[in-house]
Amino acid sequence: MANKKGRRRRFGAVRQYRSGRWTASYLAPDGERVRAEETFETKKDAEIWLSQAEADLSRGDWRSPDAGAVNFRVYAEKWVEERELAVRTVDLYEHLLRLHLLPAFGALDLDEITAPRVREWRAERLRATSAKTTVAKAYRLLKGVMETAVDDDLISRNPCRIKGAGKEAAAE
């Protein structure tokens, strides 16, 4: 659509509502129209939002706004199913999910699992159980699931970044 000066916008669209507020949208690489989740007080603010989206696209950092809106329980259970694992490993992973991960993260979407949440979860697990080895195994499983979510472009960064958290103490 041409603007008042008769020039066509290079990327996306900005329009004003009757209320006087502004909105912006653009076509994503998958062909879907992405609209700003908020309205803007000024046209300039809407254009800034659009410019940031365009910059993300050109850098290759763009992710669909709905990408991380995948439930952790569903994703983790599918993650275990899709791997060619030994029966005992599947049993272990299902046990770790059921007792340690799903109570904390099962109701959350992947993009709601943050590094601080993971740290709080680990600290709580270490306080609640004397089985530090089990907590380390659960952390490694969580880290593996979240790393695959990064690879699948569902989240931009793995929230499991606690150094040494997945290591088990050697038996004395």
Short mmCIF file of C-alpha atoms in Angstrom, two decimals:
data_model
loop_
_atom_site.label_atom_id
_atom_site.label_comp_id
_atom_site.label_asym_id
_atom_site.label_seq_id
_atom_site.Cartn_x
_atom_site.Cartn_y
_atom_site.Cartn_z
CA MET A 1 0.00 0.00 0.00
CA ALA A 2 1.34 3.43 -0.86
CA ASN A 3 1.87 5.97 1.89
CA LYS A 4 0.91 9.66 1.75
CA LYS A 5 4.01 10.51 -0.28
CA GLY A 6 3.05 7.87 -2.83
CA ARG A 7 5.91 5.53 -1.89
CA ARG A 8 5.36 1.90 -1.19
CA ARG A 9 6.68 0.44 2.07
CA ARG A 10 9.59 -1.94 1.49
CA PHE A 11 8.72 -4.33 4.34
CA GLY A 12 5.46 -4.88 6.18
CA ALA A 13 2.53 -2.58 6.78
CA VAL A 14 1.65 0.08 9.32
CA ARG A 15 -1.89 1.35 9.80
CA GLN A 16 -3.82 3.54 12.16
CA TYR A 17 -6.96 2.47 14.00
CA ARG A 18 -9.93 4.80 14.54
CA SER A 19 -8.79 5.12 18.16
CA GLY A 20 -5.64 6.85 16.90
CA ARG A 21 -3.36 3.97 17.91
CA TRP A 22 -1.13 2.22 15.40
CA THR A 23 -0.48 -1.38 14.45
CA ALA A 24 2.09 -3.14 12.29
CA SER A 25 2.28 -6.44 10.46
CA TYR A 26 4.43 -8.31 7.94
CA LEU A 27 4.51 -11.54 5.96
CA ALA A 28 6.69 -14.18 7.62
CA PRO A 29 8.91 -16.56 5.62
CA ASP A 30 6.25 -19.25 6.02
CA GLY A 31 3.71 -16.97 4.29
CA GLU A 32 1.68 -16.25 7.43
CA ARG A 33 0.89 -12.66 8.38
CA VAL A 34 2.48 -11.71 11.72
CA ARG A 35 0.78 -8.88 13.59
CA ALA A 36 2.21 -6.94 16.51
CA GLU A 37 0.70 -8.24 19.73
CA GLU A 38 0.29 -4.69 20.97
CA THR A 39 -0.81 -1.40 19.51
CA PHE A 40 1.45 1.63 19.47
CA GLU A 41 0.87 5.24 20.46
CA THR A 42 2.79 6.59 17.49
CA LYS A 43 3.45 5.58 13.92
CA LYS A 44 7.17 5.79 14.68
CA ASP A 45 6.82 3.14 17.42
CA ALA A 46 5.02 0.81 14.99
CA GLU A 47 7.74 1.38 12.39
CA ILE A 48 10.44 0.62 14.98
CA TRP A 49 8.73 -2.69 15.80
CA LEU A 50 8.59 -3.47 12.08
CA SER A 51 12.27 -2.56 11.62
CA GLN A 52 13.27 -4.90 14.46
CA ALA A 53 11.33 -7.75 12.86
CA GLU A 54 12.98 -7.04 9.50
CA ALA A 55 16.43 -6.97 11.15
CA ASP A 56 15.75 -10.32 12.85
CA LEU A 57 14.74 -11.80 9.50
CA SER A 58 17.83 -10.50 7.70
CA ARG A 59 20.17 -11.77 10.47
CA GLY A 60 18.48 -15.17 10.44
CA ASP A 61 17.33 -14.68 14.07
CA TRP A 62 13.62 -14.61 13.30
CA ARG A 63 11.36 -17.12 15.02
CA SER A 64 7.64 -17.45 14.68
CA PRO A 65 5.93 -15.73 17.63
CA ASP A 66 4.11 -19.02 18.27
CA ALA A 67 7.25 -21.18 18.04
CA GLY A 68 7.82 -21.65 21.77
CA ALA A 69 4.14 -22.17 22.53
CA VAL A 70 4.59 -25.94 22.66
CA ASN A 71 3.72 -27.65 25.94
CA PHE A 72 6.75 -29.14 27.72
CA ARG A 73 4.90 -32.34 28.72
CA VAL A 74 3.85 -33.05 25.13
CA TYR A 75 7.28 -32.20 23.72
CA ALA A 76 9.26 -34.17 26.33
CA GLU A 77 7.10 -37.29 26.00
CA LYS A 78 7.44 -37.12 22.21
CA TRP A 79 11.21 -36.56 22.63
CA VAL A 80 11.53 -39.85 24.56
CA GLU A 81 9.29 -41.71 22.07
CA GLU A 82 11.26 -40.60 19.00
CA ARG A 83 14.63 -41.79 20.25
CA GLU A 84 15.94 -45.26 19.66
CA LEU A 85 16.63 -46.03 23.29
CA ALA A 86 17.08 -49.22 25.27
CA VAL A 87 14.03 -50.30 27.27
CA ARG A 88 15.75 -49.52 30.59
CA THR A 89 16.69 -46.04 29.37
CA VAL A 90 13.09 -45.35 28.34
CA ASP A 91 11.94 -46.53 31.78
CA LEU A 92 14.50 -44.25 33.47
CA TYR A 93 13.52 -41.22 31.38
CA GLU A 94 9.81 -41.78 32.00
CA HIS A 95 10.52 -42.12 35.73
CA LEU A 96 12.58 -38.90 35.76
CA LEU A 97 9.90 -37.06 33.81
CA ARG A 98 7.06 -38.27 36.03
CA LEU A 99 8.74 -37.61 39.39
CA HIS A 100 11.06 -34.68 38.75
CA LEU A 101 10.37 -32.73 35.56
CA LEU A 102 6.64 -32.82 34.84
CA PRO A 103 5.55 -31.61 38.29
CA ALA A 104 7.64 -28.47 37.77
CA PHE A 105 7.49 -27.92 34.02
CA GLY A 106 4.61 -30.06 32.68
CA ALA A 107 2.06 -27.24 32.52
CA LEU A 108 4.49 -24.74 30.95
CA ASP A 109 5.23 -23.98 27.32
CA LEU A 110 8.85 -24.38 26.24
CA ASP A 111 9.39 -20.63 26.01
CA GLU A 112 8.23 -20.21 29.62
CA ILE A 113 11.07 -22.36 30.95
CA THR A 114 13.78 -19.86 31.82
CA ALA A 115 17.26 -20.19 33.29
CA PRO A 116 16.12 -18.78 36.68
CA ARG A 117 13.23 -21.27 36.74
CA VAL A 118 15.64 -24.14 36.03
CA ARG A 119 17.98 -22.97 38.82
CA GLU A 120 15.05 -22.73 41.27
CA TRP A 121 13.81 -26.18 40.24
CA ARG A 122 17.26 -27.74 40.72
CA ALA A 123 17.77 -26.08 44.11
CA GLU A 124 14.34 -27.28 45.25
CA ARG A 125 15.05 -30.83 44.05
CA LEU A 126 18.40 -30.91 45.86
CA ARG A 127 16.68 -29.75 49.08
CA ALA A 128 13.79 -32.21 48.69
CA THR A 129 15.82 -35.34 47.99
CA SER A 130 19.10 -36.79 49.15
CA ALA A 131 19.53 -38.48 45.75
CA LYS A 132 21.87 -35.95 44.11
CA THR A 133 22.63 -38.45 41.34
CA THR A 134 18.96 -38.62 40.40
CA VAL A 135 18.75 -34.82 40.29
CA ALA A 136 21.80 -34.77 37.99
CA LYS A 137 20.16 -37.32 35.69
CA ALA A 138 16.90 -35.35 35.62
CA TYR A 139 18.86 -32.17 34.82
CA ARG A 140 20.68 -33.92 31.94
CA LEU A 141 17.34 -35.12 30.57
CA LEU A 142 15.87 -31.61 30.80
CA LYS A 143 18.97 -30.19 29.12
CA GLY A 144 18.72 -32.73 26.29
CA VAL A 145 15.03 -32.02 25.69
CA MET A 146 15.61 -28.27 25.68
CA GLU A 147 18.65 -28.58 23.39
CA THR A 148 16.47 -30.39 20.85
CA ALA A 149 13.89 -27.59 21.19
CA VAL A 150 16.68 -25.14 20.27
CA ASP A 151 17.60 -27.31 17.27
CA ASP A 152 13.92 -27.37 16.26
CA ASP A 153 13.85 -23.52 16.42
CA LEU A 154 11.17 -23.59 19.11
CA ILE A 155 13.30 -21.61 21.56
CA SER A 156 16.34 -19.45 20.88
CA ARG A 157 18.54 -20.57 23.78
CA ASN A 158 18.74 -23.53 26.15
CA PRO A 159 17.80 -22.43 29.69
CA CYS A 160 19.87 -25.26 31.22
CA ARG A 161 23.19 -23.49 31.75
CA ILE A 162 24.26 -24.50 35.26
CA LYS A 163 27.90 -25.57 35.11
CA GLY A 164 28.41 -29.05 36.56
CA ALA A 165 24.72 -29.61 37.30
CA GLY A 166 24.53 -32.74 35.17
CA LYS A 167 27.61 -34.35 36.68
CA GLU A 168 27.24 -37.12 39.18
CA ALA A 169 29.57 -37.29 42.17
CA ALA A 170 31.90 -40.27 42.05
CA ALA A 171 31.23 -42.98 44.63
CA GLU A 172 33.77 -42.98 47.45
#
